[in-house]
Short mmCIF file of C-alpha atoms in Angstrom, two decimals:
data_model
loop_
_atom_site.label_atom_id
_atom_site.label_comp_id
_atom_site.label_asym_id
_atom_site.label_seq_id
_atom_site.Cartn_x
_atom_site.Cartn_y
_atom_site.Cartn_z
CA MET A 193 34.47 -127.20 -52.82
CA GLU A 194 36.97 -126.49 -55.54
CA LEU A 195 36.77 -123.31 -57.54
CA PRO A 196 38.36 -122.64 -60.93
CA ASP A 197 41.55 -120.61 -60.83
CA ARG A 198 40.75 -117.19 -62.25
CA GLY A 199 44.30 -116.69 -63.33
CA GLY A 200 43.82 -118.79 -66.48
CA GLU A 201 41.08 -120.46 -68.45
CA GLY A 202 42.39 -123.98 -68.13
CA ALA A 203 44.09 -123.76 -64.76
CA ALA A 204 43.58 -126.44 -62.15
CA PRO A 205 40.85 -125.80 -59.59
CA ARG A 206 41.44 -125.69 -55.86
CA LEU A 207 39.40 -126.01 -52.65
CA ILE A 208 40.02 -122.67 -50.93
CA SER A 209 42.35 -120.25 -52.61
CA ALA A 210 45.72 -120.22 -50.92
CA ILE A 211 47.35 -118.44 -53.87
CA PRO A 212 46.48 -114.77 -54.37
CA GLU A 213 44.95 -113.77 -57.68
CA PRO A 214 46.87 -111.39 -59.94
CA GLY A 215 46.79 -107.96 -58.35
CA GLN A 216 45.56 -109.32 -55.01
CA GLU A 217 47.57 -108.91 -51.83
CA PRO A 218 48.30 -112.20 -50.04
CA ARG A 219 46.33 -112.68 -46.85
CA THR A 220 48.20 -113.08 -43.59
CA GLY A 221 47.38 -113.79 -39.96
CA ALA A 222 43.72 -114.06 -39.11
CA GLU A 223 42.70 -113.28 -42.71
CA SER A 224 44.50 -116.36 -44.03
CA ARG A 225 42.52 -118.54 -41.62
CA THR A 226 39.16 -117.05 -42.60
CA PRO A 227 37.25 -119.43 -44.88
CA ASP A 228 36.40 -118.17 -48.33
CA PRO A 229 32.65 -117.36 -48.30
CA SER A 230 32.27 -118.66 -51.86
CA ALA A 231 33.91 -121.95 -50.83
CA LEU A 232 31.44 -122.27 -47.95
CA ARG A 233 28.54 -121.60 -50.33
CA ASP A 234 29.80 -124.27 -52.69
CA ARG A 235 30.18 -126.71 -49.81
CA ARG A 236 26.56 -126.06 -48.83
CA PHE A 237 25.59 -126.68 -52.46
CA LEU A 238 27.31 -130.07 -52.31
CA LEU A 239 25.49 -130.98 -49.11
CA CYS A 240 22.17 -130.01 -50.71
CA LEU A 241 23.02 -132.26 -53.66
CA TYR A 242 23.73 -135.12 -51.23
CA LEU A 243 20.26 -134.49 -49.75
CA VAL A 244 18.75 -134.78 -53.25
CA GLY A 245 20.36 -138.21 -53.64
CA PHE A 246 19.15 -139.29 -50.21
CA LEU A 247 15.54 -138.20 -50.84
CA ASP A 248 15.50 -139.81 -54.29
CA LEU A 249 16.43 -143.29 -53.09
CA PHE A 250 14.43 -142.87 -49.88
CA GLY A 251 11.25 -142.29 -51.88
CA VAL A 252 11.95 -145.01 -54.44
CA SER A 253 12.91 -147.66 -51.89
CA MET A 254 9.60 -147.20 -50.08
CA VAL A 255 7.73 -148.37 -53.18
CA VAL A 256 9.97 -150.75 -55.14
CA PRO A 257 9.89 -153.68 -52.65
CA LEU A 258 6.05 -153.57 -52.76
CA LEU A 259 5.65 -153.62 -56.56
CA SER A 260 5.51 -157.40 -56.95
CA LEU A 261 2.86 -157.72 -54.23
CA HIS A 262 0.75 -154.92 -55.72
CA VAL A 263 0.82 -156.18 -59.31
CA LYS A 264 -0.16 -159.63 -58.01
CA SER A 265 -3.07 -158.10 -56.10
CA LEU A 266 -4.25 -156.55 -59.37
CA GLY A 267 -4.68 -160.05 -60.83
CA ALA A 268 -1.61 -160.16 -63.07
CA SER A 269 -0.16 -163.57 -63.89
CA PRO A 270 3.54 -164.16 -63.15
CA THR A 271 4.32 -163.85 -66.87
CA VAL A 272 2.50 -160.52 -67.22
CA ALA A 273 4.10 -159.27 -64.01
CA GLY A 274 7.52 -160.21 -65.39
CA ILE A 275 6.89 -158.41 -68.67
CA VAL A 276 5.68 -155.27 -66.91
CA GLY A 277 8.62 -155.41 -64.52
CA SER A 278 11.15 -155.72 -67.35
CA SER A 279 9.69 -152.69 -69.14
CA TYR A 280 11.44 -150.39 -66.65
CA GLY A 281 14.87 -151.83 -67.42
CA ILE A 282 14.25 -151.70 -71.18
CA LEU A 283 13.18 -148.05 -71.02
CA GLN A 284 16.22 -147.23 -68.89
CA LEU A 285 18.46 -148.95 -71.43
CA PHE A 286 17.42 -146.57 -74.19
CA SER A 287 16.76 -143.42 -72.17
CA SER A 288 19.90 -143.25 -70.00
CA THR A 289 22.25 -142.05 -72.74
CA LEU A 290 19.69 -139.72 -74.34
CA VAL A 291 18.72 -138.04 -71.07
CA GLY A 292 22.36 -137.75 -70.01
CA CYS A 293 23.26 -136.12 -73.32
CA TRP A 294 20.19 -133.89 -73.06
CA SER A 295 21.38 -132.69 -69.65
CA ASP A 296 24.73 -131.74 -71.21
CA VAL A 297 22.91 -129.66 -73.81
CA ILE A 298 20.23 -127.82 -71.80
CA GLY A 299 21.93 -127.73 -68.38
CA ARG A 300 21.69 -129.69 -65.14
CA ARG A 301 19.04 -127.59 -63.42
CA THR A 302 16.39 -127.94 -66.11
CA SER A 303 17.09 -131.62 -66.68
CA LEU A 304 17.01 -132.39 -62.94
CA LEU A 305 13.69 -130.61 -62.49
CA VAL A 306 12.10 -132.33 -65.50
CA CYS A 307 13.32 -135.78 -64.44
CA ILE A 308 12.18 -135.37 -60.82
CA LEU A 309 8.74 -134.02 -61.75
CA PHE A 310 8.02 -136.69 -64.38
CA SER A 311 9.19 -139.40 -61.95
CA ALA A 312 6.84 -137.94 -59.33
CA LEU A 313 4.01 -138.15 -61.88
CA GLY A 314 4.82 -141.82 -62.47
CA TYR A 315 4.59 -142.67 -58.77
CA LEU A 316 1.36 -140.69 -58.45
CA ILE A 317 -0.19 -142.74 -61.28
CA LEU A 318 1.18 -145.89 -59.65
CA GLY A 319 -0.59 -145.03 -56.41
CA ALA A 320 -3.84 -144.56 -58.31
CA SER A 321 -3.47 -147.77 -60.34
CA THR A 322 -6.44 -150.10 -59.98
CA ASN A 323 -5.61 -152.39 -62.91
CA VAL A 324 -2.59 -153.78 -64.70
CA PHE A 325 -2.83 -151.24 -67.55
CA LEU A 326 -2.48 -148.27 -65.18
CA PHE A 327 0.34 -150.06 -63.38
CA ALA A 328 2.24 -150.51 -66.66
CA LEU A 329 1.46 -146.93 -67.70
CA ALA A 330 2.90 -145.63 -64.43
CA ARG A 331 6.23 -147.33 -65.16
CA VAL A 332 6.69 -145.44 -68.45
CA PRO A 333 7.54 -141.93 -67.12
CA VAL A 334 9.65 -143.48 -64.36
CA GLY A 335 11.53 -145.67 -66.83
CA ILE A 336 12.25 -142.72 -69.14
CA PHE A 337 12.98 -139.95 -66.62
CA LYS A 338 14.24 -141.68 -63.45
CA HIS A 339 17.81 -140.37 -63.89
CA THR A 340 18.10 -138.03 -60.92
CA LEU A 341 21.16 -139.80 -59.52
CA SER A 342 22.95 -139.92 -62.89
CA ILE A 343 22.46 -136.20 -63.56
CA SER A 344 23.48 -135.40 -59.97
CA ARG A 345 26.72 -137.33 -60.46
CA ALA A 346 27.32 -135.43 -63.70
CA LEU A 347 26.77 -132.17 -61.83
CA LEU A 348 29.23 -133.25 -59.15
CA SER A 349 31.74 -134.00 -61.90
CA ASP A 350 31.20 -130.46 -63.21
CA LEU A 351 31.87 -128.94 -59.80
CA VAL A 352 35.02 -130.65 -58.54
CA SER A 353 38.48 -131.48 -59.78
CA GLU A 354 39.54 -134.93 -60.96
CA LYS A 355 41.34 -135.70 -57.70
CA GLU A 356 38.30 -134.82 -55.61
CA ARG A 357 35.77 -136.45 -57.94
CA PRO A 358 35.94 -140.08 -56.67
CA LEU A 359 35.69 -138.91 -53.04
CA VAL A 360 32.74 -136.61 -53.68
CA ILE A 361 30.88 -139.18 -55.78
CA GLY A 362 31.57 -141.78 -53.07
CA GLN A 363 30.06 -139.48 -50.43
CA PHE A 364 27.06 -138.89 -52.69
CA ASN A 365 26.59 -142.65 -53.07
CA THR A 366 26.80 -143.03 -49.31
CA ALA A 367 24.08 -140.43 -48.71
CA SER A 368 21.90 -142.10 -51.35
CA SER A 369 22.45 -145.54 -49.80
CA VAL A 370 21.25 -144.30 -46.41
CA GLY A 371 17.95 -143.42 -48.08
CA PHE A 372 17.80 -146.91 -49.58
CA ILE A 373 18.24 -148.41 -46.10
CA LEU A 374 15.57 -146.29 -44.40
CA GLY A 375 12.97 -146.31 -47.19
CA PRO A 376 11.99 -150.01 -47.06
CA VAL A 377 11.49 -149.77 -43.28
CA LEU A 378 8.90 -147.00 -43.65
CA GLY A 379 7.34 -148.64 -46.72
CA GLY A 380 6.98 -151.97 -44.93
CA TYR A 381 5.26 -150.27 -42.02
CA LEU A 382 2.88 -148.23 -44.20
CA THR A 383 1.84 -151.17 -46.36
CA GLU A 384 0.31 -152.90 -43.32
CA LEU A 385 -2.21 -150.06 -42.99
CA ASP A 386 -5.49 -149.88 -44.91
CA ASP A 387 -4.72 -148.81 -48.51
CA GLY A 388 -1.08 -148.83 -47.44
CA PHE A 389 0.35 -149.14 -50.96
CA TYR A 390 -1.55 -146.09 -52.18
CA LEU A 391 -0.47 -144.11 -49.12
CA THR A 392 3.15 -145.17 -49.68
CA CYS A 393 3.04 -144.05 -53.33
CA PHE A 394 1.54 -140.70 -52.35
CA ILE A 395 4.30 -140.14 -49.77
CA CYS A 396 6.87 -141.06 -52.46
CA PHE A 397 5.20 -138.52 -54.79
CA SER A 398 5.44 -135.89 -52.03
CA VAL A 399 9.13 -136.68 -51.45
CA PHE A 400 9.83 -136.15 -55.15
CA LEU A 401 7.98 -132.82 -55.09
CA LEU A 402 10.09 -131.82 -52.08
CA ASN A 403 13.18 -132.81 -54.04
CA ALA A 404 12.09 -130.68 -57.01
CA GLY A 405 11.56 -127.72 -54.71
CA LEU A 406 15.01 -128.22 -53.24
CA VAL A 407 16.59 -128.25 -56.70
CA TRP A 408 14.62 -125.15 -57.67
CA LEU A 409 15.91 -123.30 -54.59
CA PHE A 410 19.55 -124.25 -55.16
CA PRO A 411 21.84 -121.17 -55.36
CA TRP A 412 22.74 -121.95 -58.98
CA SER A 413 24.04 -118.45 -59.67
CA ASP A 414 26.63 -118.77 -56.90
CA ILE A 415 28.37 -121.93 -58.11
CA LYS A 416 31.25 -122.13 -60.51
CA VAL A 417 31.63 -125.11 -62.80
CA ASN A 418 34.98 -126.83 -63.20
CA CYS A 419 35.53 -126.97 -66.98
CA THR A 420 38.91 -127.18 -68.65
CA LYS A 421 40.23 -127.36 -72.17
CA ASN A 422 40.95 -131.01 -71.60
CA GLY A 423 37.29 -131.97 -71.78
CA LEU A 424 35.68 -133.77 -74.64
CA GLN A 425 36.98 -132.16 -77.80
CA LEU A 426 34.32 -131.43 -80.39
CA GLY A 427 36.49 -129.78 -83.00
CA LYS A 428 34.42 -127.69 -85.38
CA ASP A 429 31.23 -128.77 -83.60
CA ARG A 430 32.18 -127.06 -80.33
CA ALA A 431 29.27 -124.61 -80.67
CA LEU A 432 26.72 -127.42 -80.49
CA TRP A 433 26.96 -127.37 -76.72
CA GLY A 434 25.06 -124.06 -76.76
CA LYS A 435 23.99 -122.98 -73.30
CA THR A 436 25.61 -125.48 -70.98
CA ASP A 437 26.66 -125.31 -67.36
CA CYS A 438 30.29 -125.34 -68.43
CA GLU A 439 29.96 -122.01 -70.21
CA VAL A 440 27.58 -120.00 -68.03
CA GLN A 441 25.66 -120.35 -64.84
CA GLU A 442 22.07 -121.51 -65.10
CA GLY A 443 19.81 -118.60 -65.99
CA SER A 444 22.64 -116.43 -67.35
CA PRO A 445 22.83 -115.25 -70.96
CA SER A 446 24.45 -117.81 -73.19
CA SER A 447 27.75 -117.03 -74.82
CA GLY A 448 28.53 -120.44 -76.30
CA SER A 449 27.21 -120.32 -79.83
CA ALA A 450 26.94 -116.58 -80.02
CA ALA A 451 30.63 -116.23 -79.35
CA HIS A 452 31.31 -118.29 -82.42
CA GLY A 453 28.89 -116.30 -84.57
CA LYS A 454 26.56 -119.26 -85.05
CA SER A 455 22.88 -119.54 -84.20
CA PRO A 456 22.10 -122.19 -81.56
CA LEU A 457 20.75 -125.51 -82.78
CA PRO A 458 17.49 -127.01 -81.47
CA PRO A 459 18.15 -129.10 -78.32
CA TRP A 460 17.38 -132.51 -79.84
CA THR A 461 19.49 -131.69 -82.90
CA GLU A 462 22.35 -130.95 -80.52
CA VAL A 463 21.75 -134.24 -78.73
CA VAL A 464 21.98 -136.21 -81.98
CA SER A 465 25.11 -134.31 -83.05
CA THR A 466 26.73 -134.91 -79.69
CA LEU A 467 26.02 -138.64 -79.81
CA GLN A 468 27.62 -138.80 -83.25
CA VAL A 469 30.75 -137.10 -81.92
CA LEU A 470 30.86 -139.50 -78.96
CA ARG A 471 30.57 -142.59 -81.15
CA SER A 472 34.20 -142.56 -82.25
CA LEU A 473 35.33 -141.87 -78.67
CA LEU A 474 33.46 -144.88 -77.30
CA LEU A 475 34.73 -147.22 -80.01
CA SER A 476 38.36 -146.13 -79.75
CA ASP A 477 39.03 -145.11 -76.15
CA MET A 478 36.30 -146.40 -73.86
CA TRP A 479 35.26 -149.83 -75.12
CA ASP A 480 37.37 -151.60 -72.52
CA ILE A 481 36.08 -149.44 -69.64
CA LEU A 482 32.46 -150.06 -70.61
CA LEU A 483 33.11 -153.78 -71.11
CA VAL A 484 34.69 -154.01 -67.65
CA ARG A 485 31.69 -152.16 -66.21
CA LEU A 486 29.31 -154.62 -67.86
CA LEU A 487 31.24 -157.68 -66.71
CA MET A 488 31.58 -156.51 -63.11
CA ALA A 489 27.94 -155.41 -62.96
CA VAL A 490 26.73 -158.81 -64.18
CA ALA A 491 29.12 -160.57 -61.78
CA VAL A 492 27.69 -158.74 -58.75
CA MET A 493 24.09 -159.17 -59.98
CA LEU A 494 24.67 -162.92 -60.28
CA TYR A 495 25.88 -162.97 -56.69
CA TYR A 496 22.66 -161.34 -55.46
CA SER A 497 20.32 -163.11 -57.91
CA ASN A 498 19.74 -166.23 -55.77
CA PHE A 499 21.30 -165.14 -52.49
CA VAL A 500 18.26 -165.91 -50.29
CA LEU A 501 17.50 -169.22 -52.00
CA ALA A 502 21.14 -170.36 -52.03
CA LEU A 503 21.63 -169.73 -48.30
CA GLU A 504 18.45 -171.63 -47.54
CA GLU A 505 19.47 -174.63 -49.64
CA ARG A 506 23.15 -174.69 -48.68
CA PHE A 507 23.02 -173.75 -44.98
CA ALA A 508 19.31 -173.99 -44.02
CA VAL A 509 19.31 -170.26 -43.20
CA SER A 510 15.86 -168.75 -42.79
CA PRO A 511 14.84 -165.83 -45.04
CA ARG A 512 14.59 -163.59 -41.96
CA THR A 513 18.22 -164.25 -41.03
CA THR A 514 19.25 -163.67 -44.64
CA GLY A 515 17.33 -160.38 -44.54
CA TYR A 516 19.37 -159.31 -41.52
CA LEU A 517 22.55 -160.19 -43.40
CA ILE A 518 21.44 -158.15 -46.42
CA SER A 519 20.58 -155.15 -44.20
CA TYR A 520 23.97 -155.48 -42.52
CA SER A 521 25.65 -155.51 -45.93
CA ASN A 522 23.69 -152.46 -47.12
CA ALA A 523 24.67 -150.53 -44.00
CA LEU A 524 28.34 -151.36 -44.55
CA GLY A 525 28.00 -150.37 -48.21
CA ALA A 526 26.72 -146.97 -47.13
CA LEU A 527 29.77 -146.52 -44.91
CA ALA A 528 32.20 -147.65 -47.60
CA GLY A 529 32.07 -144.23 -49.26
CA PHE A 530 33.95 -142.75 -46.31
CA ALA A 531 36.87 -145.09 -46.99
CA LEU A 532 37.42 -143.66 -50.47
CA GLY A 533 39.40 -140.63 -49.28
CA PRO A 534 42.17 -142.57 -47.50
CA ILE A 535 42.24 -145.18 -50.29
CA MET A 536 42.59 -142.52 -53.00
CA ARG A 537 45.46 -140.90 -51.12
CA LEU A 538 47.11 -144.28 -50.57
CA TYR A 539 46.99 -145.03 -54.31
CA GLY A 540 47.99 -141.52 -55.38
CA HIS A 541 44.54 -140.90 -56.95
CA ASP A 542 45.13 -143.69 -59.49
CA SER A 543 41.54 -144.79 -60.16
CA ARG A 544 42.58 -147.44 -62.68
CA ARG A 545 44.82 -149.23 -60.19
CA ILE A 546 42.16 -149.02 -57.45
CA LEU A 547 39.61 -150.49 -59.86
CA LEU A 548 41.97 -153.33 -60.77
CA HIS A 549 42.63 -154.21 -57.15
CA SER A 550 38.98 -153.85 -56.05
CA SER A 551 37.91 -156.08 -58.96
CA THR A 552 40.52 -158.64 -57.95
CA LEU A 553 39.19 -158.58 -54.40
CA THR A 554 35.62 -158.96 -55.73
CA PHE A 555 36.72 -162.00 -57.76
CA LEU A 556 38.36 -163.64 -54.74
CA LEU A 557 35.33 -162.96 -52.52
CA LEU A 558 32.89 -164.37 -55.10
CA LEU A 559 35.11 -167.45 -55.31
CA LEU A 560 35.16 -167.71 -51.51
CA TYR A 561 31.37 -167.44 -51.31
CA SER A 562 30.88 -170.04 -54.05
CA THR A 563 33.07 -172.58 -52.26
CA ALA A 564 32.10 -171.68 -48.67
CA ARG A 565 31.38 -174.60 -46.33
CA ALA A 566 30.38 -172.51 -43.31
CA MET A 567 28.30 -169.38 -42.69
CA ALA A 568 31.36 -167.62 -41.28
CA ALA A 569 32.87 -167.56 -44.79
CA VAL A 570 29.60 -166.21 -46.20
CA VAL A 571 29.51 -163.39 -43.65
CA LEU A 572 33.16 -162.56 -44.33
CA SER A 573 32.64 -162.45 -48.10
CA SER A 574 29.47 -160.34 -47.74
CA THR A 575 31.26 -157.90 -45.44
CA LEU A 576 34.21 -157.30 -47.76
CA LEU A 577 32.11 -157.34 -50.94
CA CYS A 578 30.29 -154.25 -49.69
CA PHE A 579 33.54 -152.30 -49.78
CA SER A 580 35.00 -153.74 -52.97
CA THR A 581 31.85 -153.23 -55.05
CA VAL A 582 31.15 -149.68 -53.83
CA ILE A 583 34.75 -148.61 -54.43
CA GLY A 584 34.79 -150.34 -57.81
CA ARG A 585 31.59 -148.62 -58.98
CA THR A 586 32.92 -145.22 -57.99
CA CYS A 587 36.25 -145.76 -59.73
CA ILE A 588 34.67 -147.00 -62.98
CA VAL A 589 32.56 -143.82 -63.15
CA ASP A 590 35.66 -141.73 -62.48
CA LEU A 591 37.56 -143.54 -65.26
CA GLN A 592 34.74 -142.90 -67.72
CA LEU A 593 34.81 -139.19 -66.94
CA THR A 594 38.62 -139.04 -67.02
CA VAL A 595 38.85 -140.60 -70.47
CA GLY A 596 35.74 -138.94 -71.91
CA GLY A 597 36.18 -135.46 -70.50
CA ALA A 598 34.14 -133.23 -68.21
CA GLN A 599 32.03 -131.44 -70.81
CA ALA A 600 30.13 -134.62 -71.72
CA SER A 601 29.76 -135.93 -68.17
CA GLY A 602 25.99 -136.35 -68.41
CA THR A 603 26.24 -138.30 -71.63
CA LEU A 604 29.07 -140.49 -70.36
CA ILE A 605 27.30 -141.33 -67.11
CA GLY A 606 24.13 -142.03 -69.09
CA ILE A 607 26.04 -144.44 -71.33
CA GLY A 608 27.36 -146.18 -68.22
CA GLN A 609 23.81 -146.52 -66.89
CA SER A 610 22.74 -148.02 -70.23
CA VAL A 611 25.53 -150.57 -69.92
CA THR A 612 24.32 -151.44 -66.42
CA ALA A 613 20.78 -151.78 -67.78
CA VAL A 614 22.08 -154.32 -70.29
CA GLY A 615 23.52 -156.21 -67.32
CA ARG A 616 20.12 -156.20 -65.62
CA ILE A 617 18.67 -157.89 -68.69
CA ILE A 618 21.47 -160.44 -69.08
CA ALA A 619 21.98 -161.38 -65.41
CA PRO A 620 18.59 -163.05 -64.77
CA LEU A 621 18.99 -165.20 -67.89
CA LEU A 622 22.50 -166.32 -66.91
CA SER A 623 21.40 -166.87 -63.31
CA GLY A 624 18.54 -169.13 -64.37
CA VAL A 625 20.83 -171.28 -66.50
CA ALA A 626 23.53 -171.45 -63.81
CA GLN A 627 21.05 -172.44 -61.11
CA GLU A 628 20.09 -175.46 -63.17
CA VAL A 629 23.59 -176.76 -62.45
CA SER A 630 23.98 -175.80 -58.79
CA PRO A 631 22.93 -173.19 -56.20
CA CYS A 632 26.56 -172.09 -56.35
CA GLY A 633 26.33 -171.67 -60.13
CA PRO A 634 25.45 -167.94 -60.32
CA PRO A 635 28.23 -166.66 -58.01
CA SER A 636 30.73 -169.06 -59.64
CA LEU A 637 29.81 -167.64 -63.05
CA GLY A 638 30.11 -164.15 -61.56
CA ALA A 639 33.63 -164.95 -60.38
CA ALA A 640 34.53 -166.12 -63.90
CA LEU A 641 33.22 -162.87 -65.41
CA ALA A 642 35.14 -160.82 -62.85
CA LEU A 643 38.29 -162.71 -63.83
CA VAL A 644 37.69 -161.80 -67.49
CA ALA A 645 37.31 -158.13 -66.46
CA ILE A 646 40.62 -158.29 -64.57
CA PHE A 647 42.29 -159.82 -67.63
CA ILE A 648 40.98 -156.98 -69.85
CA MET A 649 42.20 -154.32 -67.43
CA SER A 650 45.62 -155.94 -67.25
CA LEU A 651 45.94 -156.00 -71.05
CA ASN A 652 44.98 -152.32 -71.31
CA LYS A 653 47.08 -151.26 -68.35
CA PRO A 654 49.21 -148.54 -70.05
CA ARG A 655 46.22 -146.76 -71.59
CA HIS A 656 44.53 -145.10 -68.61
CA GLY A 657 46.65 -143.04 -66.29
CA GLY A 658 45.53 -142.22 -62.80
CA ASP A 659 46.29 -138.52 -63.02
CA GLY A 660 43.83 -137.83 -65.78
CA SER A 661 46.54 -136.81 -68.23
CA ASP A 662 45.63 -139.42 -70.76
CA ARG A 663 42.60 -137.52 -71.97
CA VAL A 664 41.08 -137.08 -75.38
CA LYS A 665 43.30 -134.64 -77.22
CA SER A 666 42.41 -131.77 -79.51
CA GLU A 667 41.85 -132.77 -83.10
#
């Protein structure tokens, strides 16, 4: 776990101090091999954060696969079920950026606790739903506050250096993916019992309460946040950040606005002011990154949109066999996070170049799948797509944070989630049109969109350096 160098305000962080602080005698012999206790505490904090990600997706994945069956059992027509189902994505579209920005303003601990508890309330209402109205009502708090993973990634960005960030976020994604693999197994078993759906929702509610307790017990006062002068520059509006994690530890007296002799603004006023400051950044420096994220997200969603149906029509593969293939792919995707470390070292921590190459590989694999004449090609493309998509998602988040700066990490990750939510709205429409042409239509269209993303990255090649030096400068 990297700690900020105490020798200077903007110095680069490091894992375990090998350089003595000013006035400190260098350690030799056995002392030099003794781990720094604070580094061990920070490492334990990271592992606890990985557990939060695991429990979050473990609880959610128990319930989500059963939603369509439950809403049908409540007597909802397919149209009503579709409208209720889309409400979650629409709420996420508008809430992702606001909640991310809110977490930058009030701090990660408070925002994590609020999001986890309101999400737990949503799943509790879902378990008690006996009609379509209660079912739709239960999706509202979840759609607005289900941002545990986004805020956790923002917290990880606060804690580590730029070089470590892709690796740590990749490990966090891996831990979360394991929960997504195990959750449906337990949910499928429980739903076969009497009142199984309600029992599953109650267990999900309990998992979220456990997660909230874990966040509450985190040793927040022991961690040090990695903030540098190279973060998002707010000029004269610097004081609007108020009491953030970058200035003080959670629960400590705030020195942000007071140090500037200004009274702190109300939280939502700060959120609005922050979004106004970010507007020019997004339009001038990040439009291409967000566009690439949208294109690649839609491309991968198109691949999965008719995967089961396409394999049945093209190769007469049964849904059960396709399910095994999907589980195999998910398991490989969970392991892909461990490959990020060697890949980052191989590329010299150049996230932009890794993203370009992983997107190129994704394009080629989508093309291979679209033109496959045998199941062996499908299995090969599915195997490699797990790695290329996981690595690509991690690198696009790292690029957003590199260009936007660490101090607005919650807002930037929230904006990225909003872009992905737009993709979730667009992809089903494009998939339906493409399937009218051919079962291979959706992945072929996805390959075309991936090619456009590669073209955009190639045109903007000189703008985003891999070492994080090309950051937003002081005004």
